[in-house]
PDB file of C-alpha atoms and ligand atoms in Angstrom:
ATOM      1  CA  MET A   1      10.982  18.142   6.053  1.00 76.00           C
ATOM      2  CA  ARG A   2      11.920  15.743   8.462  1.00 81.00           C
ATOM      3  CA  THR A   3      10.069  12.206   8.584  1.00 88.00           C
ATOM      4  CA  HIS A   4      10.600   8.566   9.990  1.00 93.00           C
ATOM      5  CA  ASP A   5      11.912   5.821   7.310  1.00 96.00           C
ATOM      6  CA  SER A   6       9.285   3.273   6.605  1.00 97.00           C
ATOM      7  CA  VAL A   7       9.051  -0.612   6.000  1.00 98.00           C
ATOM      8  CA  SER A   8       6.257  -2.075   3.545  1.00 98.00           C
ATOM      9  CA  ILE A   9       5.277  -5.553   3.161  1.00 98.00           C
ATOM     10  CA  LEU A  10       4.304  -7.492  -0.058  1.00 98.00           C
ATOM     11  CA  ILE A  11       2.007  -9.954   0.978  1.00 98.00           C
ATOM     12  CA  PHE A  12       0.852 -13.130  -0.624  1.00 98.00           C
ATOM     13  CA  ASN A  13      -1.470 -15.903   1.314  1.00 98.00           C
ATOM     14  CA  ILE A  14      -0.898 -19.276   0.073  1.00 96.00           C
ATOM     15  CA  THR A  15      -4.042 -20.885   0.916  1.00 95.00           C
ATOM     16  CA  ARG A  16      -6.166 -18.617  -1.078  1.00 93.00           C
ATOM     17  CA  GLN A  17      -3.565 -17.371  -3.785  1.00 95.00           C
ATOM     18  CA  CYS A  18      -4.262 -13.872  -3.458  1.00 97.00           C
ATOM     19  CA  PHE A  19      -2.205 -10.804  -2.364  1.00 98.00           C
ATOM     20  CA  VAL A  20      -3.216  -8.727   1.010  1.00 98.00           C
ATOM     21  CA  LEU A  21      -3.204  -5.077   0.263  1.00 98.00           C
ATOM     22  CA  VAL A  22      -4.825  -2.091   2.641  1.00 98.00           C
ATOM     23  CA  LYS A  23      -6.987   0.599   1.407  1.00 98.00           C
ATOM     24  CA  GLN A  24      -7.062   3.889   3.623  1.00 97.00           C
ATOM     25  CA  PHE A  25      -8.252   7.714   3.177  1.00 96.00           C
ATOM     26  CA  ARG A  26      -4.969   9.542   2.177  1.00 96.00           C
ATOM     27  CA  PRO A  27      -5.810  13.203   3.195  1.00 94.00           C
ATOM     28  CA  ALA A  28      -2.908  14.568   0.607  1.00 93.00           C
ATOM     29  CA  VAL A  29      -4.451  12.609  -2.169  1.00 95.00           C
ATOM     30  CA  TYR A  30      -7.874  13.820  -1.449  1.00 94.00           C
ATOM     31  CA  MET A  31      -6.362  17.494  -1.587  1.00 91.00           C
ATOM     32  CA  CYS A  32      -5.019  16.981  -4.567  1.00 93.00           C
ATOM     33  CA  GLU A  33      -8.077  15.970  -6.228  1.00 92.00           C
ATOM     34  CA  LEU A  34     -10.096  18.903  -4.708  1.00 90.00           C
ATOM     35  CA  GLU A  35      -7.591  21.106  -5.995  1.00 89.00           C
ATOM     36  CA  ARG A  36      -7.928  19.352  -9.743  1.00 90.00           C
ATOM     37  CA  HIS A  37     -11.684  19.737  -9.732  1.00 88.00           C
ATOM     38  CA  ASN A  38     -11.811  23.067  -7.985  1.00 85.00           C
ATOM     39  CA  PRO A  39      -8.473  25.027  -9.121  1.00 84.00           C
ATOM     40  CA  GLU A  40     -10.102  28.312  -8.262  1.00 82.00           C
ATOM     41  CA  VAL A  41     -10.258  27.555  -4.740  1.00 79.00           C
ATOM     42  CA  PHE A  42      -6.370  27.024  -4.336  1.00 79.00           C
ATOM     43  CA  GLN A  43      -5.359  29.946  -6.427  1.00 82.00           C
ATOM     44  CA  VAL A  44      -6.045  32.906  -3.830  1.00 79.00           C
ATOM     45  CA  LYS A  45      -3.163  34.984  -2.739  1.00 78.00           C
ATOM     46  CA  ASP A  46      -5.116  35.958   0.527  1.00 80.00           C
ATOM     47  CA  MET A  47      -6.426  32.879   2.617  1.00 72.00           C
ATOM     48  CA  ASN A  48      -9.371  35.313   3.663  1.00 76.00           C
ATOM     49  CA  ASP A  49     -10.828  35.260  -0.057  1.00 74.00           C
ATOM     50  CA  CYS A  50     -10.723  31.516  -0.102  1.00 73.00           C
ATOM     51  CA  CYS A  51     -14.275  30.393  -1.018  1.00 74.00           C
ATOM     52  CA  TYR A  52     -15.745  27.267  -0.472  1.00 75.00           C
ATOM     53  CA  PRO A  53     -15.168  24.385  -3.290  1.00 77.00           C
ATOM     54  CA  ARG A  54     -18.146  24.294  -5.454  1.00 75.00           C
ATOM     55  CA  ASP A  55     -17.411  20.600  -6.601  1.00 74.00           C
ATOM     56  CA  LEU A  56     -17.379  18.887  -3.252  1.00 83.00           C
ATOM     57  CA  LEU A  57     -15.927  15.251  -3.707  1.00 90.00           C
ATOM     58  CA  PRO A  58     -16.833  12.109  -2.059  1.00 93.00           C
ATOM     59  CA  ALA A  59     -14.354  10.973   0.569  1.00 93.00           C
ATOM     60  CA  SER A  60     -13.693   7.973  -1.573  1.00 94.00           C
ATOM     61  CA  VAL A  61     -11.460   9.747  -3.838  1.00 94.00           C
ATOM     62  CA  GLY A  62      -8.845  10.075  -0.934  1.00 96.00           C
ATOM     63  CA  VAL A  63      -9.021   6.219  -0.674  1.00 97.00           C
ATOM     64  CA  THR A  64      -5.852   4.231  -2.110  1.00 98.00           C
ATOM     65  CA  TYR A  65      -4.678   0.837  -2.537  1.00 98.00           C
ATOM     66  CA  GLU A  66      -1.448   0.545  -0.640  1.00 98.00           C
ATOM     67  CA  LEU A  67       1.081  -1.889   0.837  1.00 98.00           C
ATOM     68  CA  CYS A  68       0.891  -2.568   4.043  1.00 98.00           C
ATOM     69  CA  ALA A  69       3.457  -0.292   5.667  1.00 98.00           C
ATOM     70  CA  GLY A  70       4.306   1.575   8.455  1.00 97.00           C
ATOM     71  CA  ILE A  71       6.952   4.124  10.071  1.00 96.00           C
ATOM     72  CA  VAL A  72      10.184   2.750  11.787  1.00 97.00           C
ATOM     73  CA  ASP A  73       9.484   4.842  15.106  1.00 95.00           C
ATOM     74  CA  ASN A  74      10.828   2.499  17.287  1.00 96.00           C
ATOM     75  CA  PRO A  75      14.622   2.175  17.849  1.00 95.00           C
ATOM     76  CA  GLU A  76      13.794  -1.134  19.673  1.00 97.00           C
ATOM     77  CA  LEU A  77      12.702  -2.996  17.168  1.00 98.00           C
ATOM     78  CA  SER A  78      14.708  -4.333  13.936  1.00 98.00           C
ATOM     79  CA  LEU A  79      13.065  -3.615  10.436  1.00 98.00           C
ATOM     80  CA  ALA A  80      11.726  -6.905  10.211  1.00 98.00           C
ATOM     81  CA  GLU A  81      10.130  -6.776  13.666  1.00 98.00           C
ATOM     82  CA  THR A  82       8.649  -3.639  12.711  1.00 98.00           C
ATOM     83  CA  ALA A  83       7.196  -5.338   9.449  1.00 98.00           C
ATOM     84  CA  CYS A  84       5.980  -8.137  11.790  1.00 98.00           C
ATOM     85  CA  LYS A  85       4.176  -5.608  13.708  1.00 98.00           C
ATOM     86  CA  GLU A  86       2.471  -3.811  10.982  1.00 98.00           C
ATOM     87  CA  ILE A  87       1.159  -7.018   9.494  1.00 98.00           C
ATOM     88  CA  LEU A  88      -0.483  -7.939  12.620  1.00 98.00           C
ATOM     89  CA  GLU A  89      -1.809  -4.274  13.252  1.00 97.00           C
ATOM     90  CA  GLU A  90      -3.096  -3.531   9.814  1.00 97.00           C
ATOM     91  CA  CYS A  91      -3.801  -7.091   8.257  1.00 98.00           C
ATOM     92  CA  GLY A  92      -4.312  -9.356  11.130  1.00 97.00           C
ATOM     93  CA  TYR A  93      -1.948 -12.013  10.259  1.00 98.00           C
ATOM     94  CA  ASN A  94       0.953 -12.942  13.051  1.00 98.00           C
ATOM     95  CA  VAL A  95       4.297 -13.527  11.117  1.00 98.00           C
ATOM     96  CA  PRO A  96       7.017 -15.081  12.312  1.00 97.00           C
ATOM     97  CA  VAL A  97      10.445 -12.546  11.869  1.00 98.00           C
ATOM     98  CA  ALA A  98      12.080 -15.418  10.141  1.00 97.00           C
ATOM     99  CA  ASN A  99       9.249 -15.536   7.568  1.00 97.00           C
ATOM    100  CA  LEU A 100       9.946 -12.484   6.268  1.00 98.00           C
ATOM    101  CA  ARG A 101      12.135 -11.834   2.803  1.00 98.00           C
ATOM    102  CA  LYS A 102      13.936  -8.522   2.390  1.00 98.00           C
ATOM    103  CA  ILE A 103      13.650  -7.368  -1.204  1.00 98.00           C
ATOM    104  CA  SER A 104      15.142  -4.356  -1.148  1.00 98.00           C
ATOM    105  CA  SER A 105      15.265  -0.627   0.088  1.00 98.00           C
ATOM    106  CA  TYR A 106      14.580   2.551  -1.935  1.00 96.00           C
ATOM    107  CA  ARG A 107      14.018   6.068  -1.476  1.00 94.00           C
ATOM    108  CA  SER A 108      10.019   6.352  -1.023  1.00 89.00           C
ATOM    109  CA  GLY A 109       9.786  10.382  -1.359  1.00 84.00           C
ATOM    110  CA  VAL A 110      12.606  11.808  -3.508  1.00 89.00           C
ATOM    111  CA  GLY A 111      10.738  15.206  -3.644  1.00 88.00           C
ATOM    112  CA  VAL A 112       9.740  16.211  -0.397  1.00 86.00           C
ATOM    113  CA  THR A 113      11.050  13.871   2.599  1.00 87.00           C
ATOM    114  CA  GLY A 114      14.026  11.762   1.322  1.00 90.00           C
ATOM    115  CA  SER A 115      13.017   8.947   3.554  1.00 94.00           C
ATOM    116  CA  LYS A 116      14.036   5.561   3.028  1.00 96.00           C
ATOM    117  CA  GLN A 117      11.756   2.410   2.765  1.00 97.00           C
ATOM    118  CA  THR A 118      12.706  -1.020   3.071  1.00 98.00           C
ATOM    119  CA  LEU A 119      10.358  -3.629   1.586  1.00 98.00           C
ATOM    120  CA  PHE A 120       9.762  -7.247   2.457  1.00 98.00           C
ATOM    121  CA  TYR A 121       8.070  -9.989   1.520  1.00 98.00           C
ATOM    122  CA  ALA A 122       5.835 -12.119   3.628  1.00 98.00           C
ATOM    123  CA  GLU A 123       3.690 -15.486   2.673  1.00 97.00           C
ATOM    124  CA  VAL A 124       0.706 -15.775   5.250  1.00 98.00           C
ATOM    125  CA  LYS A 125      -1.578 -18.667   5.455  1.00 97.00           C
ATOM    126  CA  ASP A 126      -5.493 -18.189   6.713  1.00 97.00           C
ATOM    127  CA  SER A 127      -4.310 -20.303   9.805  1.00 97.00           C
ATOM    128  CA  MET A 128      -1.598 -17.238  10.606  1.00 97.00           C
ATOM    129  CA  LYS A 129      -4.764 -14.837  10.741  1.00 97.00           C
ATOM    130  CA  THR A 130      -5.187 -13.925  14.375  1.00 95.00           C
ATOM    131  CA  ASP A 131      -7.021 -10.682  14.327  1.00 93.00           C
ATOM    132  CA  ILE A 132      -9.144  -8.772  11.956  1.00 92.00           C
ATOM    133  CA  GLY A 133      -6.476  -6.088  11.506  1.00 94.00           C
ATOM    134  CA  GLY A 134      -7.845  -2.659  10.261  1.00 94.00           C
ATOM    135  CA  GLY A 135      -4.436  -0.610  12.485  1.00 93.00           C
ATOM    136  CA  LYS A 136      -4.749   1.106  15.581  1.00 90.00           C
ATOM    137  CA  ALA A 137      -7.786   3.103  15.927  1.00 89.00           C
ATOM    138  CA  GLU A 138      -6.003   4.701  19.125  1.00 91.00           C
ATOM    139  CA  GLU A 139      -3.777   6.653  16.498  1.00 88.00           C
ATOM    140  CA  GLY A 140      -6.543   7.491  14.289  1.00 87.00           C
ATOM    141  CA  GLU A 141      -6.175   4.891  11.499  1.00 87.00           C
ATOM    142  CA  LEU A 142      -8.920   3.205   9.799  1.00 88.00           C
ATOM    143  CA  ILE A 143      -7.725   0.132   7.287  1.00 96.00           C
ATOM    144  CA  GLU A 144      -9.608  -1.732   5.029  1.00 97.00           C
ATOM    145  CA  VAL A 145      -7.752  -5.020   4.440  1.00 97.00           C
ATOM    146  CA  VAL A 146      -8.322  -5.979   0.432  1.00 98.00           C
ATOM    147  CA  GLU A 147      -7.429  -9.467  -1.329  1.00 98.00           C
ATOM    148  CA  ILE A 148      -6.615  -9.159  -4.840  1.00 98.00           C
ATOM    149  CA  PRO A 149      -6.656 -12.787  -6.317  1.00 97.00           C
ATOM    150  CA  LEU A 150      -3.465 -13.725  -8.229  1.00 96.00           C
ATOM    151  CA  GLU A 151      -5.114 -13.733 -11.618  1.00 95.00           C
ATOM    152  CA  ASP A 152      -6.136 -10.398 -11.392  1.00 97.00           C
ATOM    153  CA  ALA A 153      -2.943  -8.572  -9.881  1.00 97.00           C
ATOM    154  CA  PHE A 154      -1.953  -7.274 -13.373  1.00 93.00           C
ATOM    155  CA  ASN A 155      -5.235  -5.924 -14.683  1.00 96.00           C
ATOM    156  CA  PHE A 156      -5.373  -4.585 -11.412  1.00 97.00           C
ATOM    157  CA  SER A 157      -1.631  -2.806 -11.381  1.00 97.00           C
ATOM    158  CA  PHE A 158      -2.713  -1.055 -14.373  1.00 96.00           C
ATOM    159  CA  ASP A 159      -5.798  -0.080 -13.970  1.00 97.00           C
ATOM    160  CA  GLU A 160      -5.900   3.884 -13.668  1.00 95.00           C
ATOM    161  CA  ASN A 161      -9.181   4.112 -12.280  1.00 94.00           C
ATOM    162  CA  LEU A 162      -7.729   1.973  -9.167  1.00 96.00           C
ATOM    163  CA  PRO A 163      -5.648   4.433  -7.286  1.00 96.00           C
ATOM    164  CA  LYS A 164      -2.333   2.968  -5.785  1.00 97.00           C
ATOM    165  CA  THR A 165       0.929   3.336  -4.836  1.00 97.00           C
ATOM    166  CA  MET A 166       3.947   2.769  -6.980  1.00 96.00           C
ATOM    167  CA  GLY A 167       5.152  -0.134  -4.344  1.00 97.00           C
ATOM    168  CA  VAL A 168       1.779  -2.159  -5.320  1.00 98.00           C
ATOM    169  CA  MET A 169       2.757  -2.164  -8.644  1.00 98.00           C
ATOM    170  CA  PHE A 170       6.527  -3.247  -7.972  1.00 97.00           C
ATOM    171  CA  GLY A 171       5.545  -5.784  -5.810  1.00 98.00           C
ATOM    172  CA  PHE A 172       3.352  -7.708  -7.895  1.00 98.00           C
ATOM    173  CA  MET A 173       5.996  -7.250 -10.586  1.00 97.00           C
ATOM    174  CA  TRP A 174       8.734  -8.223  -8.383  1.00 98.00           C
ATOM    175  CA  PHE A 175       6.263 -11.375  -7.586  1.00 98.00           C
ATOM    176  CA  GLN A 176       5.890 -12.281 -11.321  1.00 96.00           C
ATOM    177  CA  ASN A 177       9.832 -12.379 -11.742  1.00 96.00           C
ATOM    178  CA  ASN A 178      10.791 -14.185  -8.222  1.00 97.00           C
ATOM    179  CA  VAL A 179       8.067 -16.279  -6.975  1.00 96.00           C
ATOM    180  CA  ALA A 180       5.566 -17.276  -9.732  1.00 94.00           C
ATOM    181  CA  PRO A 181       7.700 -19.151 -11.659  1.00 93.00           C
ATOM    182  CA  LEU A 182       8.215 -21.494  -8.530  1.00 91.00           C
ATOM    183  CA  LEU A 183       4.134 -21.784  -8.267  1.00 86.00           C
ATOM    184  CA  PRO A 184       2.761 -24.953  -9.820  1.00 81.00           C
ATOM    185  CA  GLN A 185       1.978 -24.326 -13.526  1.00 66.00           C
ATOM    186  CA  LYS A 186      -1.999 -24.238 -12.888  1.00 55.00           C
ATOM    187  CA  ILE A 187      -1.730 -21.230 -10.302  1.00 56.00           C
ATOM    188  CA  LYS A 188       0.724 -18.993 -12.355  1.00 54.00           C
ATOM    189  CA  THR A 189      -0.368 -15.490 -12.849  1.00 54.00           C
ATOM    190  CA  ASN A 190      -1.549 -13.707 -16.086  1.00 55.00           C
ATOM    191  CA  LYS A 191       1.239 -12.024 -17.809  1.00 55.00           C
ATOM    192  CA  ILE A 192       1.319  -8.263 -17.887  1.00 50.00           C
ATOM    193  CA  THR A 193      -0.974  -6.687 -20.593  1.00 51.00           C
ATOM    194  CA  PRO A 194       1.368  -4.876 -23.007  1.00 49.00           C
ATOM    195  CA  ILE A 195       0.935  -1.147 -23.051  1.00 51.00           C
ATOM    196  CA  PRO A 196      -0.647   0.033 -26.192  1.00 50.00           C
TER     197      PRO A 196
HETATM  198  N1  GDG B   1       0.842   2.102   3.533  1.00 75.98           N
HETATM  199  C1  GDG B   1       1.718   2.247   2.372  1.00 75.98           C
HETATM  200  N2  GDG B   1       1.871   1.386   1.357  1.00 75.98           N
HETATM  201  C2  GDG B   1       2.700   1.547   0.205  1.00 75.98           C
HETATM  202  O1  GDG B   1       2.601   0.876  -0.630  1.00 75.98           O
HETATM  203  C3  GDG B   1       3.406   2.755   0.566  1.00 75.98           C
HETATM  204  N3  GDG B   1       4.557   3.446  -0.403  1.00 75.98           N
HETATM  205  C4  GDG B   1       4.880   4.538   0.348  1.00 75.98           C
HETATM  206  N4  GDG B   1       4.584   4.473   1.289  1.00 75.98           N
HETATM  207  C5  GDG B   1       4.753   5.432   2.743  1.00 75.98           C
HETATM  208  O2  GDG B   1       5.218   4.885   3.402  1.00 75.98           O
HETATM  209  C6  GDG B   1       5.329   5.587   4.611  1.00 75.98           C
HETATM  210  C7  GDG B   1       4.654   4.654   5.982  1.00 75.98           C
HETATM  211  O3  GDG B   1       3.311   4.197   5.831  1.00 75.98           O
HETATM  212  P1  GDG B   1       1.897   4.480   6.522  1.00 75.98           P
HETATM  213  O4  GDG B   1       1.662   5.771   6.286  1.00 75.98           O
HETATM  214  O5  GDG B   1       1.196   3.256   6.474  1.00 75.98           O
HETATM  215  O6  GDG B   1       2.655   4.472   8.177  1.00 75.98           O
HETATM  216  P2  GDG B   1       1.796   4.057   9.364  1.00 75.98           P
HETATM  217  O7  GDG B   1       2.766   3.783  10.565  1.00 75.98           O
HETATM  218  O8  GDG B   1       1.097   2.806   9.384  1.00 75.98           O
HETATM  219  O9  GDG B   1       0.997   5.072   9.585  1.00 75.98           O
HETATM  220  C8  GDG B   1       1.069   6.132  10.157  1.00 75.98           C
HETATM  221  O10 GDG B   1       0.686   7.024   9.332  1.00 75.98           O
HETATM  222  C9  GDG B   1      -0.947   7.062   9.488  1.00 75.98           C
HETATM  223  C10 GDG B   1      -1.499   7.646   8.570  1.00 75.98           C
HETATM  224  O11 GDG B   1      -1.232   8.666   8.541  1.00 75.98           O
HETATM  225  C11 GDG B   1      -1.349   7.438  10.727  1.00 75.98           C
HETATM  226  O12 GDG B   1      -2.783   7.313  11.079  1.00 75.98           O
HETATM  227  C12 GDG B   1      -0.466   6.881  12.126  1.00 75.98           C
HETATM  228  O13 GDG B   1      -0.701   6.959  12.954  1.00 75.98           O
HETATM  229  C13 GDG B   1       1.300   6.654  11.875  1.00 75.98           C
HETATM  230  O14 GDG B   1       1.667   5.977  12.709  1.00 75.98           O
HETATM  231  C14 GDG B   1       4.598   6.939   4.298  1.00 75.98           C
HETATM  232  O15 GDG B   1       5.199   8.007   4.404  1.00 75.98           O
HETATM  233  C15 GDG B   1       3.764   6.475   3.175  1.00 75.98           C
HETATM  234  O16 GDG B   1       3.483   7.749   1.894  1.00 75.98           O
HETATM  235  C16 GDG B   1       3.530   3.835   1.682  1.00 75.98           C
HETATM  236  N5  GDG B   1       2.500   3.425   2.743  1.00 75.98           N
HETATM  237 MG1   MG B   2       0.477   1.986   7.578  1.00 75.98          MG
END
């Protein structure tokens, strides 16, 4: 499978001391859950024998918490410019390219796609919010912008009932190591709860 590379952005709102994430419906996640609840539907050899799932699931099981991200499909834009465009489209903040800090890049899908994702960090303020965000409706996007207060971030990270990407978990850890130590003591984040 050939896919585009992508960018993702860990966004931290310094006005309200919260991370800004997106929530969106992912068909692939929904189908995995549907199969987990209705394995017989997916075991048929002939699609004509396909039966209707007995256990229909609400669309909410396909909704995941994610970093703001986008595919790199405009060769005229740099990775950082692409990231700023995604921040504005999805989350509504107008961030100058110079404000972005590159964290690193990695392979986002080693099993199927092999594509590379570059992760940036962006600090935003309420005054930079110029749009409601939500993604491009004309491209079928339906995105909810959500804020995770800094003090809740690590419990959120390890709450398996809240489906999320690895990028979110890594981003919060990176913040803990690289940004939190520079914050005033009174707003320091809770430490990660050790896994039993
Ligand atoms: N968002 C996100 N957070 C992560 O933490 C995260 N971690 C990995 N990834 C991967 O990054 C790639 C790009 O992300 P998006 O799917 O958000 O890319 P967009 O350009 O915003 O949107 C496109 O896909 C939409 C939905 O399919 C359409 O509606 C659009 O028309 C279309 O342009 C995907 O491979 C995703 O797996 C994350 N993606
Ligand atoms: Mg996106």
